């Protein structure tokens, strides 16, 4: 299909051309081949508007590939999306790459994401990758999942596991790293910054009668070693379960002290961001809320008896 149009509306003259093309070829021996294209062009004396969409499939007994692309191009906004699914059993890969450009820099972005799936040695492995590039921050994510497909391999801790890494970098704010790892009998997670500050979780032995868990914090400017915030231990003695919970109130004070010292730099970063995009009024409301919450939390954590800074609860 091909069509043309002309219009003159309120002094805006436009002459457009629209076309649609489609082809399908299928045979049992060679497989399926298909192509579909939409092309819309609508130029005017102000600007040009175009929209392009492509879809193609090439599926054979030995390999499979599906491709999709669309692009919207206008005076104010340009968007591109690309998606590809390809592979041959037992391995497949999917990629997705959207991007946008506009005179409003805040709305610009570039994304590169992919998922790879493979089956080998009775194991399912899924690897997810994600990368976001923006003028104000960069986010990269890697998420690996390995799962045993047969019951006899599930007894091996190394066969079933998860691992997640997230890195967030911002020239205006800070750099944050998130880490998560899980196996059959252990879980660990942490959030850290470039200053070395870190909050983490460690959990060993998921059996309710033998749990060993701790929530800890590391602040180099306050203490050289990690500080336990919460410790939970359970055991079984003569068929009687024992549960011990220890909460360190002094650790909460250390965390809030460090956060209180960071508030001026946090507010300064938000102020720079707000002034650049003319949202200072919203910033004032946010600033007052942050200061009030941190102040109230700090005073609440500071009002305790130092001799009773650690609370221990034992259930028998």
PDB file of C-alpha atoms in Angstrom:
ATOM      1  CA  UNK A   1       0.000   0.000   0.000  1.00  0.00           C
ATOM      2  CA  UNK A   2       1.201   3.526  -0.867  1.00  0.00           C
ATOM      3  CA  UNK A   3      -0.699   6.735  -0.206  1.00  0.00           C
ATOM      4  CA  UNK A   4      -0.040  10.462  -0.583  1.00  0.00           C
ATOM      5  CA  UNK A   5      -1.751  13.442   1.019  1.00  0.00           C
ATOM      6  CA  UNK A   6      -1.624  17.221   0.979  1.00  0.00           C
ATOM      7  CA  UNK A   7      -3.082  19.717   3.443  1.00  0.00           C
ATOM      8  CA  UNK A   8      -2.986  23.412   4.305  1.00  0.00           C
ATOM      9  CA  UNK A   9      -4.260  24.157   7.794  1.00  0.00           C
ATOM     10  CA  UNK A  10      -3.794  27.522   9.539  1.00  0.00           C
ATOM     11  CA  UNK A  11      -0.915  28.341   7.224  1.00  0.00           C
ATOM     12  CA  UNK A  12       0.841  25.018   7.836  1.00  0.00           C
ATOM     13  CA  UNK A  13       1.452  23.213   4.568  1.00  0.00           C
ATOM     14  CA  UNK A  14       2.194  19.498   4.593  1.00  0.00           C
ATOM     15  CA  UNK A  15       2.668  16.823   1.954  1.00  0.00           C
ATOM     16  CA  UNK A  16       2.794  13.274   3.243  1.00  0.00           C
ATOM     17  CA  UNK A  17       3.671   9.850   1.916  1.00  0.00           C
ATOM     18  CA  UNK A  18       2.589   6.665   3.689  1.00  0.00           C
ATOM     19  CA  UNK A  19       3.527   3.122   2.685  1.00  0.00           C
ATOM     20  CA  UNK A  20       3.044  -0.402   4.017  1.00  0.00           C
ATOM     21  CA  UNK A  21       4.916  -3.444   2.706  1.00  0.00           C
ATOM     22  CA  UNK A  22       4.466  -7.060   3.721  1.00  0.00           C
ATOM     23  CA  UNK A  23       5.936 -10.353   2.518  1.00  0.00           C
ATOM     24  CA  UNK A  24       5.651 -13.901   3.868  1.00  0.00           C
ATOM     25  CA  UNK A  25       7.483 -16.971   2.587  1.00  0.00           C
ATOM     26  CA  UNK A  26       6.855 -20.324   4.245  1.00  0.00           C
ATOM     27  CA  UNK A  27       7.938 -23.805   3.236  1.00  0.00           C
ATOM     28  CA  UNK A  28       8.171 -26.898   5.469  1.00  0.00           C
ATOM     29  CA  UNK A  29      11.785 -27.494   4.425  1.00  0.00           C
ATOM     30  CA  UNK A  30      13.263 -23.997   4.769  1.00  0.00           C
ATOM     31  CA  UNK A  31      10.960 -22.556   7.456  1.00  0.00           C
ATOM     32  CA  UNK A  32       9.364 -19.128   7.732  1.00  0.00           C
ATOM     33  CA  UNK A  33      10.573 -15.783   6.441  1.00  0.00           C
ATOM     34  CA  UNK A  34       8.440 -12.700   6.989  1.00  0.00           C
ATOM     35  CA  UNK A  35       8.968  -8.960   6.587  1.00  0.00           C
ATOM     36  CA  UNK A  36       6.645  -6.110   7.492  1.00  0.00           C
ATOM     37  CA  UNK A  37       7.439  -2.395   7.047  1.00  0.00           C
ATOM     38  CA  UNK A  38       5.433   0.742   7.829  1.00  0.00           C
ATOM     39  CA  UNK A  39       6.906   4.024   6.594  1.00  0.00           C
ATOM     40  CA  UNK A  40       5.102   7.299   7.351  1.00  0.00           C
ATOM     41  CA  UNK A  41       6.617  10.617   6.308  1.00  0.00           C
ATOM     42  CA  UNK A  42       4.737  13.867   6.882  1.00  0.00           C
ATOM     43  CA  UNK A  43       6.965  16.901   6.195  1.00  0.00           C
ATOM     44  CA  UNK A  44       5.632  20.431   6.596  1.00  0.00           C
ATOM     45  CA  UNK A  45       6.892  23.998   6.407  1.00  0.00           C
ATOM     46  CA  UNK A  46       7.516  23.803  10.190  1.00  0.00           C
ATOM     47  CA  UNK A  47       9.285  20.468  10.562  1.00  0.00           C
ATOM     48  CA  UNK A  48       9.248  16.879   9.389  1.00  0.00           C
ATOM     49  CA  UNK A  49       7.435  14.057  11.167  1.00  0.00           C
ATOM     50  CA  UNK A  50       8.445  10.480  10.352  1.00  0.00           C
ATOM     51  CA  UNK A  51       7.519   7.095  11.745  1.00  0.00           C
ATOM     52  CA  UNK A  52       9.214   3.866  10.688  1.00  0.00           C
ATOM     53  CA  UNK A  53       8.374   0.372  11.883  1.00  0.00           C
ATOM     54  CA  UNK A  54      10.064  -2.847  10.788  1.00  0.00           C
ATOM     55  CA  UNK A  55       9.389  -6.452  11.710  1.00  0.00           C
ATOM     56  CA  UNK A  56      11.182  -9.485  10.344  1.00  0.00           C
ATOM     57  CA  UNK A  57      11.263 -13.165  11.217  1.00  0.00           C
ATOM     58  CA  UNK A  58      13.624 -15.844   9.972  1.00  0.00           C
ATOM     59  CA  UNK A  59      12.741 -19.168  11.559  1.00  0.00           C
ATOM     60  CA  UNK A  60      14.357 -22.411  10.428  1.00  0.00           C
ATOM     61  CA  UNK A  61      14.800 -25.801  12.114  1.00  0.00           C
ATOM     62  CA  UNK A  62      18.412 -24.924  12.988  1.00  0.00           C
ATOM     63  CA  UNK A  63      18.083 -21.273  14.065  1.00  0.00           C
ATOM     64  CA  UNK A  64      15.486 -18.657  14.914  1.00  0.00           C
ATOM     65  CA  UNK A  65      15.640 -14.869  14.718  1.00  0.00           C
ATOM     66  CA  UNK A  66      12.928 -12.247  15.224  1.00  0.00           C
ATOM     67  CA  UNK A  67      13.697  -8.551  14.794  1.00  0.00           C
ATOM     68  CA  UNK A  68      11.591  -5.488  15.595  1.00  0.00           C
ATOM     69  CA  UNK A  69      12.423  -1.803  15.189  1.00  0.00           C
ATOM     70  CA  UNK A  70      10.443   1.405  15.371  1.00  0.00           C
ATOM     71  CA  UNK A  71      11.501   5.021  15.189  1.00  0.00           C
ATOM     72  CA  UNK A  72       9.541   8.197  15.807  1.00  0.00           C
ATOM     73  CA  UNK A  73      11.286  11.365  14.657  1.00  0.00           C
ATOM     74  CA  UNK A  74       9.807  14.809  15.262  1.00  0.00           C
ATOM     75  CA  UNK A  75      10.911  18.337  16.053  1.00  0.00           C
ATOM     76  CA  UNK A  76      10.475  17.919  19.813  1.00  0.00           C
ATOM     77  CA  UNK A  77      11.153  14.246  20.440  1.00  0.00           C
ATOM     78  CA  UNK A  78      12.953  11.340  18.783  1.00  0.00           C
ATOM     79  CA  UNK A  79      12.518   7.780  20.003  1.00  0.00           C
ATOM     80  CA  UNK A  80      14.224   4.588  18.811  1.00  0.00           C
ATOM     81  CA  UNK A  81      13.373   1.042  19.896  1.00  0.00           C
ATOM     82  CA  UNK A  82      15.168  -2.108  18.767  1.00  0.00           C
ATOM     83  CA  UNK A  83      14.405  -5.645  19.915  1.00  0.00           C
ATOM     84  CA  UNK A  84      15.975  -8.900  18.750  1.00  0.00           C
ATOM     85  CA  UNK A  85      15.292 -12.497  19.757  1.00  0.00           C
ATOM     86  CA  UNK A  86      17.652 -15.064  18.313  1.00  0.00           C
ATOM     87  CA  UNK A  87      19.269 -18.376  19.048  1.00  0.00           C
ATOM     88  CA  UNK A  88      19.145 -22.088  18.588  1.00  0.00           C
ATOM     89  CA  UNK A  89      18.216 -24.586  21.272  1.00  0.00           C
ATOM     90  CA  UNK A  90      19.627 -24.877  23.918  1.00  0.00           C
ATOM     91  CA  UNK A  91      20.687 -21.183  23.944  1.00  0.00           C
ATOM     92  CA  UNK A  92      18.671 -18.042  23.233  1.00  0.00           C
ATOM     93  CA  UNK A  93      19.399 -14.325  23.548  1.00  0.00           C
ATOM     94  CA  UNK A  94      17.021 -11.375  23.610  1.00  0.00           C
ATOM     95  CA  UNK A  95      18.184  -7.759  23.365  1.00  0.00           C
ATOM     96  CA  UNK A  96      16.274  -4.527  23.796  1.00  0.00           C
ATOM     97  CA  UNK A  97      17.770  -1.116  23.001  1.00  0.00           C
ATOM     98  CA  UNK A  98      15.510   1.929  23.422  1.00  0.00           C
ATOM     99  CA  UNK A  99      16.781   5.504  23.300  1.00  0.00           C
ATOM    100  CA  UNK A 100      15.354   9.013  23.204  1.00  0.00           C
ATOM    101  CA  UNK A 101      16.662  12.467  22.355  1.00  0.00           C
ATOM    102  CA  UNK A 102      14.983  15.816  22.894  1.00  0.00           C
ATOM    103  CA  UNK A 103      15.872  19.467  23.549  1.00  0.00           C
ATOM    104  CA  UNK A 104      14.797  18.774  27.156  1.00  0.00           C
ATOM    105  CA  UNK A 105      17.940  16.991  28.350  1.00  0.00           C
ATOM    106  CA  UNK A 106      16.211  15.524  31.405  1.00  0.00           C
ATOM    107  CA  UNK A 107      14.072  13.314  29.121  1.00  0.00           C
ATOM    108  CA  UNK A 108      16.983  11.881  27.143  1.00  0.00           C
ATOM    109  CA  UNK A 109      18.121   8.317  27.817  1.00  0.00           C
ATOM    110  CA  UNK A 110      19.869   5.346  26.282  1.00  0.00           C
ATOM    111  CA  UNK A 111      19.132   1.783  27.402  1.00  0.00           C
ATOM    112  CA  UNK A 112      20.911  -1.452  26.507  1.00  0.00           C
ATOM    113  CA  UNK A 113      19.275  -4.566  27.971  1.00  0.00           C
ATOM    114  CA  UNK A 114      19.684  -8.256  27.231  1.00  0.00           C
ATOM    115  CA  UNK A 115      18.652 -11.675  28.503  1.00  0.00           C
ATOM    116  CA  UNK A 116      20.521 -14.882  27.724  1.00  0.00           C
ATOM    117  CA  UNK A 117      19.052 -18.309  28.471  1.00  0.00           C
ATOM    118  CA  UNK A 118      20.957 -21.570  28.153  1.00  0.00           C
ATOM    119  CA  UNK A 119      20.395 -25.212  29.083  1.00  0.00           C
ATOM    120  CA  UNK A 120      23.498 -27.324  29.669  1.00  0.00           C
ATOM    121  CA  UNK A 121      24.601 -30.116  32.015  1.00  0.00           C
ATOM    122  CA  UNK A 122      21.143 -30.313  33.638  1.00  0.00           C
ATOM    123  CA  UNK A 123      21.373 -26.634  34.569  1.00  0.00           C
ATOM    124  CA  UNK A 124      19.273 -23.652  33.544  1.00  0.00           C
ATOM    125  CA  UNK A 125      21.273 -20.423  33.399  1.00  0.00           C
ATOM    126  CA  UNK A 126      19.666 -17.024  32.888  1.00  0.00           C
ATOM    127  CA  UNK A 127      21.808 -13.889  32.626  1.00  0.00           C
ATOM    128  CA  UNK A 128      20.083 -10.503  32.613  1.00  0.00           C
ATOM    129  CA  UNK A 129      22.004  -7.318  31.823  1.00  0.00           C
ATOM    130  CA  UNK A 130      20.722  -3.763  31.947  1.00  0.00           C
ATOM    131  CA  UNK A 131      22.500  -0.466  31.325  1.00  0.00           C
ATOM    132  CA  UNK A 132      20.885   2.969  31.505  1.00  0.00           C
ATOM    133  CA  UNK A 133      22.826   6.031  30.412  1.00  0.00           C
ATOM    134  CA  UNK A 134      21.469   9.449  31.308  1.00  0.00           C
ATOM    135  CA  UNK A 135      23.039  12.862  31.641  1.00  0.00           C
ATOM    136  CA  UNK A 136      22.567  12.727  35.433  1.00  0.00           C
ATOM    137  CA  UNK A 137      23.287   9.086  36.199  1.00  0.00           C
ATOM    138  CA  UNK A 138      24.392   5.719  34.895  1.00  0.00           C
ATOM    139  CA  UNK A 139      22.874   2.437  36.060  1.00  0.00           C
ATOM    140  CA  UNK A 140      24.325  -0.994  35.266  1.00  0.00           C
ATOM    141  CA  UNK A 141      22.768  -4.246  36.420  1.00  0.00           C
ATOM    142  CA  UNK A 142      23.836  -7.880  36.136  1.00  0.00           C
ATOM    143  CA  UNK A 143      21.535 -10.614  37.412  1.00  0.00           C
ATOM    144  CA  UNK A 144      22.589 -14.266  37.106  1.00  0.00           C
ATOM    145  CA  UNK A 145      20.259 -17.146  37.949  1.00  0.00           C
ATOM    146  CA  UNK A 146      21.431 -20.751  37.912  1.00  0.00           C
ATOM    147  CA  UNK A 147      18.915 -23.497  38.634  1.00  0.00           C
ATOM    148  CA  UNK A 148      19.342 -27.259  38.782  1.00  0.00           C
ATOM    149  CA  UNK A 149      16.905 -29.051  36.477  1.00  0.00           C
ATOM    150  CA  UNK A 150      17.169 -32.465  38.094  1.00  0.00           C
ATOM    151  CA  UNK A 151      16.457 -33.405  41.667  1.00  0.00           C
ATOM    152  CA  UNK A 152      19.763 -35.186  42.227  1.00  0.00           C
ATOM    153  CA  UNK A 153      21.748 -32.025  41.483  1.00  0.00           C
ATOM    154  CA  UNK A 154      19.726 -29.785  43.823  1.00  0.00           C
ATOM    155  CA  UNK A 155      21.666 -31.090  46.825  1.00  0.00           C
ATOM    156  CA  UNK A 156      24.736 -29.252  45.519  1.00  0.00           C
ATOM    157  CA  UNK A 157      24.718 -25.643  46.776  1.00  0.00           C
ATOM    158  CA  UNK A 158      26.727 -24.508  43.767  1.00  0.00           C
ATOM    159  CA  UNK A 159      24.029 -25.690  41.328  1.00  0.00           C
ATOM    160  CA  UNK A 160      21.235 -23.350  42.376  1.00  0.00           C
ATOM    161  CA  UNK A 161      22.202 -19.768  43.042  1.00  0.00           C
ATOM    162  CA  UNK A 162      21.391 -16.142  42.322  1.00  0.00           C
ATOM    163  CA  UNK A 163      23.702 -13.168  42.043  1.00  0.00           C
ATOM    164  CA  UNK A 164      22.692  -9.537  41.537  1.00  0.00           C
ATOM    165  CA  UNK A 165      25.026  -6.567  41.078  1.00  0.00           C
ATOM    166  CA  UNK A 166      23.692  -3.029  40.669  1.00  0.00           C
ATOM    167  CA  UNK A 167      25.978  -0.018  40.231  1.00  0.00           C
ATOM    168  CA  UNK A 168      24.555   3.508  40.204  1.00  0.00           C
ATOM    169  CA  UNK A 169      26.892   6.367  39.330  1.00  0.00           C
ATOM    170  CA  UNK A 170      25.909  10.028  39.325  1.00  0.00           C
ATOM    171  CA  UNK A 171      28.344  12.925  38.880  1.00  0.00           C
ATOM    172  CA  UNK A 172      25.909  15.165  40.756  1.00  0.00           C
ATOM    173  CA  UNK A 173      24.941  12.894  43.644  1.00  0.00           C
ATOM    174  CA  UNK A 174      27.077   9.863  44.534  1.00  0.00           C
ATOM    175  CA  UNK A 175      27.956   6.291  43.615  1.00  0.00           C
ATOM    176  CA  UNK A 176      25.965   3.421  45.118  1.00  0.00           C
ATOM    177  CA  UNK A 177      26.662  -0.301  44.802  1.00  0.00           C
ATOM    178  CA  UNK A 178      24.117  -2.999  45.600  1.00  0.00           C
ATOM    179  CA  UNK A 179      25.143  -6.631  45.957  1.00  0.00           C
ATOM    180  CA  UNK A 180      22.953  -9.682  46.477  1.00  0.00           C
ATOM    181  CA  UNK A 181      23.867 -13.362  46.434  1.00  0.00           C
ATOM    182  CA  UNK A 182      21.831 -16.403  47.395  1.00  0.00           C
ATOM    183  CA  UNK A 183      22.465 -20.117  47.520  1.00  0.00           C
ATOM    184  CA  UNK A 184      20.547 -22.991  49.015  1.00  0.00           C
ATOM    185  CA  UNK A 185      21.609 -22.278  52.604  1.00  0.00           C
ATOM    186  CA  UNK A 186      22.960 -18.728  52.570  1.00  0.00           C
ATOM    187  CA  UNK A 187      21.925 -15.210  51.614  1.00  0.00           C
ATOM    188  CA  UNK A 188      24.017 -12.054  51.638  1.00  0.00           C
ATOM    189  CA  UNK A 189      23.123  -8.511  50.622  1.00  0.00           C
ATOM    190  CA  UNK A 190      24.754  -5.112  50.982  1.00  0.00           C
ATOM    191  CA  UNK A 191      24.462  -1.470  49.965  1.00  0.00           C
ATOM    192  CA  UNK A 192      27.661   0.598  49.868  1.00  0.00           C
ATOM    193  CA  UNK A 193      28.898   4.012  48.736  1.00  0.00           C
ATOM    194  CA  UNK A 194      32.230   5.362  47.517  1.00  0.00           C
ATOM    195  CA  UNK A 195      33.062   6.632  51.013  1.00  0.00           C
ATOM    196  CA  UNK A 196      33.216   3.026  52.231  1.00  0.00           C
ATOM    197  CA  UNK A 197      29.961   3.195  54.176  1.00  0.00           C
ATOM    198  CA  UNK A 198      28.000  -0.022  53.986  1.00  0.00           C
ATOM    199  CA  UNK A 199      24.883  -1.699  55.354  1.00  0.00           C
ATOM    200  CA  UNK A 200      24.637  -5.441  54.919  1.00  0.00           C
ATOM    201  CA  UNK A 201      22.729  -8.611  55.687  1.00  0.00           C
ATOM    202  CA  UNK A 202      24.121 -12.094  56.190  1.00  0.00           C
ATOM    203  CA  UNK A 203      21.886 -15.128  56.600  1.00  0.00           C
ATOM    204  CA  UNK A 204      23.190 -18.668  56.977  1.00  0.00           C
ATOM    205  CA  UNK A 205      21.322 -21.949  57.204  1.00  0.00           C
ATOM    206  CA  UNK A 206      17.676 -21.377  56.282  1.00  0.00           C
ATOM    207  CA  UNK A 207      16.545 -24.179  58.596  1.00  0.00           C
ATOM    208  CA  UNK A 208      14.308 -22.423  61.201  1.00  0.00           C
ATOM    209  CA  UNK A 209      16.033 -24.362  64.001  1.00  0.00           C
ATOM    210  CA  UNK A 210      19.573 -23.392  62.954  1.00  0.00           C
ATOM    211  CA  UNK A 211      19.322 -19.825  61.643  1.00  0.00           C
ATOM    212  CA  UNK A 212      22.317 -17.534  61.989  1.00  0.00           C
ATOM    213  CA  UNK A 213      21.582 -13.997  60.739  1.00  0.00           C
ATOM    214  CA  UNK A 214      23.083 -10.568  61.223  1.00  0.00           C
ATOM    215  CA  UNK A 215      22.422  -7.033  60.003  1.00  0.00           C
ATOM    216  CA  UNK A 216      25.568  -4.911  60.174  1.00  0.00           C
ATOM    217  CA  UNK A 217      26.907  -1.502  59.208  1.00  0.00           C
ATOM    218  CA  UNK A 218      30.337  -0.142  58.282  1.00  0.00           C
ATOM    219  CA  UNK A 219      31.168   3.568  58.576  1.00  0.00           C
ATOM    220  CA  UNK A 220      34.928   4.271  58.184  1.00  0.00           C
ATOM    221  CA  UNK A 221      34.534   7.800  59.567  1.00  0.00           C
ATOM    222  CA  UNK A 222      32.962   6.453  62.772  1.00  0.00           C
ATOM    223  CA  UNK A 223      34.421   2.993  63.326  1.00  0.00           C
ATOM    224  CA  UNK A 224      37.147   0.908  61.701  1.00  0.00           C
ATOM    225  CA  UNK A 225      35.250  -2.387  61.903  1.00  0.00           C
ATOM    226  CA  UNK A 226      31.711  -3.427  61.063  1.00  0.00           C
ATOM    227  CA  UNK A 227      29.106  -3.018  63.793  1.00  0.00           C
ATOM    228  CA  UNK A 228      26.302  -5.496  64.383  1.00  0.00           C
ATOM    229  CA  UNK A 229      22.864  -3.876  64.388  1.00  0.00           C
ATOM    230  CA  UNK A 230      20.774  -7.011  64.774  1.00  0.00           C
ATOM    231  CA  UNK A 231      21.849 -10.597  65.426  1.00  0.00           C
ATOM    232  CA  UNK A 232      19.472 -13.558  65.355  1.00  0.00           C
ATOM    233  CA  UNK A 233      20.517 -17.088  66.298  1.00  0.00           C
ATOM    234  CA  UNK A 234      18.450 -20.200  66.701  1.00  0.00           C
ATOM    235  CA  UNK A 235      19.412 -23.666  67.882  1.00  0.00           C
ATOM    236  CA  UNK A 236      17.799 -26.892  68.954  1.00  0.00           C
ATOM    237  CA  UNK A 237      18.686 -28.531  72.267  1.00  0.00           C
ATOM    238  CA  UNK A 238      17.032 -31.765  73.352  1.00  0.00           C
ATOM    239  CA  UNK A 239      14.167 -31.229  70.920  1.00  0.00           C
ATOM    240  CA  UNK A 240      13.615 -27.729  72.342  1.00  0.00           C
ATOM    241  CA  UNK A 241      14.162 -24.791  69.988  1.00  0.00           C
ATOM    242  CA  UNK A 242      16.095 -21.790  71.302  1.00  0.00           C
ATOM    243  CA  UNK A 243      15.939 -18.325  69.738  1.00  0.00           C
ATOM    244  CA  UNK A 244      18.254 -15.458  70.663  1.00  0.00           C
ATOM    245  CA  UNK A 245      17.787 -11.904  69.320  1.00  0.00           C
ATOM    246  CA  UNK A 246      20.307  -9.143  70.058  1.00  0.00           C
ATOM    247  CA  UNK A 247      19.617  -5.547  68.998  1.00  0.00           C
ATOM    248  CA  UNK A 248      22.361  -2.924  69.300  1.00  0.00           C
ATOM    249  CA  UNK A 249      20.881   0.547  69.879  1.00  0.00           C
ATOM    250  CA  UNK A 250      24.310   2.193  69.755  1.00  0.00           C
ATOM    251  CA  UNK A 251      24.646   1.062  66.137  1.00  0.00           C
ATOM    252  CA  UNK A 252      21.463   2.918  65.194  1.00  0.00           C
ATOM    253  CA  UNK A 253      22.912   6.082  66.705  1.00  0.00           C
ATOM    254  CA  UNK A 254      26.132   5.671  64.690  1.00  0.00           C
ATOM    255  CA  UNK A 255      24.167   5.268  61.451  1.00  0.00           C
ATOM    256  CA  UNK A 256      21.993   8.313  62.088  1.00  0.00           C
ATOM    257  CA  UNK A 257      25.020  10.372  63.150  1.00  0.00           C
ATOM    258  CA  UNK A 258      26.690   9.601  59.830  1.00  0.00           C
ATOM    259  CA  UNK A 259      23.480  10.378  57.944  1.00  0.00           C
ATOM    260  CA  UNK A 260      23.043  13.644  59.846  1.00  0.00           C
ATOM    261  CA  UNK A 261      26.538  14.722  58.816  1.00  0.00           C
ATOM    262  CA  UNK A 262      25.705  13.951  55.172  1.00  0.00           C
ATOM    263  CA  UNK A 263      22.453  15.954  55.087  1.00  0.00           C
ATOM    264  CA  UNK A 264      24.102  19.289  54.030  1.00  0.00           C
ATOM    265  CA  UNK A 265      25.845  17.674  51.040  1.00  0.00           C
ATOM    266  CA  UNK A 266      22.646  15.820  50.092  1.00  0.00           C
ATOM    267  CA  UNK A 267      20.622  19.030  50.200  1.00  0.00           C
ATOM    268  CA  UNK A 268      23.308  20.844  48.193  1.00  0.00           C
ATOM    269  CA  UNK A 269      23.175  18.211  45.435  1.00  0.00           C
ATOM    270  CA  UNK A 270      19.380  18.371  45.270  1.00  0.00           C
ATOM    271  CA  UNK A 271      19.542  22.179  45.197  1.00  0.00           C
ATOM    272  CA  UNK A 272      21.878  22.143  42.194  1.00  0.00           C
ATOM    273  CA  UNK A 273      19.552  19.718  40.425  1.00  0.00           C
ATOM    274  CA  UNK A 274      16.434  21.761  41.268  1.00  0.00           C
ATOM    275  CA  UNK A 275      17.948  25.052  40.122  1.00  0.00           C
ATOM    276  CA  UNK A 276      18.976  23.545  36.801  1.00  0.00           C
ATOM    277  CA  UNK A 277      15.434  22.337  36.068  1.00  0.00           C
ATOM    278  CA  UNK A 278      13.575  25.166  37.857  1.00  0.00           C
ATOM    279  CA  UNK A 279      11.853  23.072  40.524  1.00  0.00           C
ATOM    280  CA  UNK A 280      13.169  24.923  43.592  1.00  0.00           C
ATOM    281  CA  UNK A 281       9.729  25.153  45.198  1.00  0.00           C
ATOM    282  CA  UNK A 282       9.428  21.377  45.288  1.00  0.00           C
ATOM    283  CA  UNK A 283      12.951  21.172  46.709  1.00  0.00           C
ATOM    284  CA  UNK A 284      12.066  23.364  49.699  1.00  0.00           C
ATOM    285  CA  UNK A 285       9.262  20.977  50.666  1.00  0.00           C
ATOM    286  CA  UNK A 286      11.555  17.969  50.216  1.00  0.00           C
ATOM    287  CA  UNK A 287      14.381  19.606  52.186  1.00  0.00           C
ATOM    288  CA  UNK A 288      12.176  20.372  55.192  1.00  0.00           C
ATOM    289  CA  UNK A 289      10.824  16.809  55.173  1.00  0.00           C
ATOM    290  CA  UNK A 290      14.293  15.223  55.052  1.00  0.00           C
ATOM    291  CA  UNK A 291      15.704  17.422  57.818  1.00  0.00           C
ATOM    292  CA  UNK A 292      12.703  16.813  60.072  1.00  0.00           C
ATOM    293  CA  UNK A 293      12.781  13.019  59.584  1.00  0.00           C
ATOM    294  CA  UNK A 294      16.528  12.737  60.212  1.00  0.00           C
ATOM    295  CA  UNK A 295      16.356  15.020  63.269  1.00  0.00           C
ATOM    296  CA  UNK A 296      13.442  13.135  64.830  1.00  0.00           C
ATOM    297  CA  UNK A 297      15.084   9.761  64.187  1.00  0.00           C
ATOM    298  CA  UNK A 298      18.405  10.947  65.626  1.00  0.00           C
ATOM    299  CA  UNK A 299      16.815  12.259  68.835  1.00  0.00           C
ATOM    300  CA  UNK A 300      14.784   9.061  69.252  1.00  0.00           C
ATOM    301  CA  UNK A 301      17.871   6.871  68.798  1.00  0.00           C
ATOM    302  CA  UNK A 302      19.978   9.000  71.170  1.00  0.00           C
ATOM    303  CA  UNK A 303      17.592   8.800  74.127  1.00  0.00           C
ATOM    304  CA  UNK A 304      18.502   5.508  75.747  1.00  0.00           C
ATOM    305  CA  UNK A 305      20.495   4.210  78.686  1.00  0.00           C
ATOM    306  CA  UNK A 306      24.046   3.468  77.487  1.00  0.00           C
ATOM    307  CA  UNK A 307      24.266   0.538  79.913  1.00  0.00           C
ATOM    308  CA  UNK A 308      21.257  -0.939  78.131  1.00  0.00           C
ATOM    309  CA  UNK A 309      22.374  -0.196  74.616  1.00  0.00           C
ATOM    310  CA  UNK A 310      22.161  -3.874  73.715  1.00  0.00           C
ATOM    311  CA  UNK A 311      18.892  -5.715  74.140  1.00  0.00           C
ATOM    312  CA  UNK A 312      18.935  -9.499  74.140  1.00  0.00           C
ATOM    313  CA  UNK A 313      15.847 -11.674  73.923  1.00  0.00           C
ATOM    314  CA  UNK A 314      16.053 -15.423  74.409  1.00  0.00           C
ATOM    315  CA  UNK A 315      13.081 -17.643  73.675  1.00  0.00           C
ATOM    316  CA  UNK A 316      13.117 -21.232  74.896  1.00  0.00           C
TER     317      UNK A 316
END
